[in-house]
mmCIF file of C-alpha atoms in Angstrom:
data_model
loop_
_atom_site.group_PDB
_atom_site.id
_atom_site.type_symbol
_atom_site.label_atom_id
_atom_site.label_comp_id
_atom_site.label_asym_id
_atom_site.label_seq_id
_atom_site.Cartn_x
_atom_site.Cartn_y
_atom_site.Cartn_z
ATOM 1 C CA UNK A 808 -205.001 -120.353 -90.469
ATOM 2 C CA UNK A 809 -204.066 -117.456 -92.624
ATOM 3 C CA UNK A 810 -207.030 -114.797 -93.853
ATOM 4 C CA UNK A 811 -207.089 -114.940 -97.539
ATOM 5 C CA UNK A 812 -208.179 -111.505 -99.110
ATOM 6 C CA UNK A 813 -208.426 -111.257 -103.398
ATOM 7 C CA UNK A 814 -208.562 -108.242 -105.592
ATOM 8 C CA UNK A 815 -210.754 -108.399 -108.600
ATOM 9 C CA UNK A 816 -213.114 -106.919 -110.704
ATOM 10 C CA UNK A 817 -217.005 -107.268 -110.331
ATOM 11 C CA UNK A 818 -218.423 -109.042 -114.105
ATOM 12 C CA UNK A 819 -222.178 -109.189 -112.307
ATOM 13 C CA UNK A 820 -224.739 -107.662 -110.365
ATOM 14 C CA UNK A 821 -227.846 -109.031 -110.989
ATOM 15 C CA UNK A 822 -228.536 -111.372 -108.400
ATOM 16 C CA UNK A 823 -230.138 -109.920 -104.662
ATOM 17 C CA UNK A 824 -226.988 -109.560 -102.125
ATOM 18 C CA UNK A 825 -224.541 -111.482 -104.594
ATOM 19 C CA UNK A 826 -222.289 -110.375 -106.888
ATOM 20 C CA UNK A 827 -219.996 -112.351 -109.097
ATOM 21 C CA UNK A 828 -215.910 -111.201 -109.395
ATOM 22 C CA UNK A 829 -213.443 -112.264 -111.444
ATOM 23 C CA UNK A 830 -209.789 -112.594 -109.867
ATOM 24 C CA UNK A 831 -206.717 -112.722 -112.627
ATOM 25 C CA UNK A 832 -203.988 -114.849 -111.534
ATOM 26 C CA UNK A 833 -200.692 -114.329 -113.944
ATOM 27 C CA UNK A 834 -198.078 -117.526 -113.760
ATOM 28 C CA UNK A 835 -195.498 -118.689 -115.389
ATOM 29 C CA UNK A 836 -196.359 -121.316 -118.471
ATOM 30 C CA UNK A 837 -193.489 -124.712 -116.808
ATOM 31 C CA UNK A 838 -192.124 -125.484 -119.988
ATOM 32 C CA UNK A 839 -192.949 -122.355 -122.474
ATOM 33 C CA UNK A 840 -192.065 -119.531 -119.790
ATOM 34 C CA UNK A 841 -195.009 -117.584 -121.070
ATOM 35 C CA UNK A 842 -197.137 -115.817 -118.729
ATOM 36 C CA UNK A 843 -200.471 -117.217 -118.466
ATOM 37 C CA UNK A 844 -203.271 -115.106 -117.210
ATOM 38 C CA UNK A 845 -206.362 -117.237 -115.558
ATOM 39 C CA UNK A 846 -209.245 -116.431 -114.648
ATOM 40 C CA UNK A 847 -211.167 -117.232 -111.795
ATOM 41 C CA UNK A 848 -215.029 -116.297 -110.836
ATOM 42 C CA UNK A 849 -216.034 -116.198 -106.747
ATOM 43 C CA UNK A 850 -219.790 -115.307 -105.870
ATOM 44 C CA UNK A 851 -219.264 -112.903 -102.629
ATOM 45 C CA UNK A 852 -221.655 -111.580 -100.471
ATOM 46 C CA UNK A 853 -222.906 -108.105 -100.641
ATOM 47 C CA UNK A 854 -224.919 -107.059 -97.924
ATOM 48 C CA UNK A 855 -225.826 -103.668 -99.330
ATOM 49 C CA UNK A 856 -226.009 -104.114 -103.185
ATOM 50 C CA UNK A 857 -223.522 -101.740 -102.855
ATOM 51 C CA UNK A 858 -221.178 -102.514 -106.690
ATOM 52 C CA UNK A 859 -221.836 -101.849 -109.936
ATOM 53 C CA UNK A 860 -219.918 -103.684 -112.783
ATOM 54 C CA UNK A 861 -216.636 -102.505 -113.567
ATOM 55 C CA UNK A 862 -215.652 -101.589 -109.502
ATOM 56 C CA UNK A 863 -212.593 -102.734 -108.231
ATOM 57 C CA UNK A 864 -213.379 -104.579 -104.926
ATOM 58 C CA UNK A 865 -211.737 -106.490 -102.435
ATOM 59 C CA UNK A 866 -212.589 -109.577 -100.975
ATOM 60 C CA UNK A 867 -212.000 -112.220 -98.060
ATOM 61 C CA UNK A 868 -212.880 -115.649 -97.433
ATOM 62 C CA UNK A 869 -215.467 -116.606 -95.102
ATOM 63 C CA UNK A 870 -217.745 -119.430 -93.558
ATOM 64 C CA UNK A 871 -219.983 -120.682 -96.409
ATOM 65 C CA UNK A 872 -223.062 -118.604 -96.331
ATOM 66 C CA UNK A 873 -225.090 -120.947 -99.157
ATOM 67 C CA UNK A 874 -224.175 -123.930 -101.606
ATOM 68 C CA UNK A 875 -221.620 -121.702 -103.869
ATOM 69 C CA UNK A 876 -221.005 -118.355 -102.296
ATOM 70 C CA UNK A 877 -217.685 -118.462 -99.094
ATOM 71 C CA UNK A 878 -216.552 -114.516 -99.846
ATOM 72 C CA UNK A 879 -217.392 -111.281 -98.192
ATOM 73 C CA UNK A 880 -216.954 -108.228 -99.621
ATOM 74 C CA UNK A 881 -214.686 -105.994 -97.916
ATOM 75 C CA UNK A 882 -213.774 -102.266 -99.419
ATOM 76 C CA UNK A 883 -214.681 -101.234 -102.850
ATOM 77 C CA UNK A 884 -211.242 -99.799 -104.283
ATOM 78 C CA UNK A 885 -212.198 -98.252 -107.708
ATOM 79 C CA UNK A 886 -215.643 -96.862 -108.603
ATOM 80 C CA UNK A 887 -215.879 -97.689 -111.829
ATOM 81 C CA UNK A 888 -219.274 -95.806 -112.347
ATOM 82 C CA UNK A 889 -219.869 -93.634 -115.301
ATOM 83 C CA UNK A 890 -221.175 -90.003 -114.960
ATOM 84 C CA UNK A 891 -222.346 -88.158 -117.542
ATOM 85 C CA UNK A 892 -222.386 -84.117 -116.977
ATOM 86 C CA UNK A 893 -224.281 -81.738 -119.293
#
């Protein structure tokens, strides 16, 4: 069985261990030709609380680990993080 792995972007942080990420999928529209982006939302496991919103992470699929949540974070990619100097 192949590994599947996603890229997205993390929308939520609030919840202990869990953060929510949305995964853009672009396709081409059957009989329009138009691309058509979707949007899908996976809750993935994050042992560390480690994201912020905004970060760029990557993700793989997993055993399920409760009732909604079957991805693992992996790598964060982008810190998306604002820093303000003065």
């Amino acid at each position: 069985m192949a590994v599947k792995e996603k890229v997205g972007k993390v929308i939520s942080n609030k919840m202990n261990k869990t953060i929510i990420v949305a995964v853009e999928n672009r396709i081409s529209h059957l009989r329009y030709n138009k691309i058509v982006v979707k949007t899908k939302k996976y809750k993935v496991h994050d042992e560390n609380n480690d994201c912020n919103i905004g970060d760029i992470v990557k993700i793989i699929e997993t055993r399920p680990l409760s009732k909604t949540k079957r991805w693992k974070l992996i790598d964060k990619l982008n810190d998306n993080t604002i820093s303000i100097t003065t």
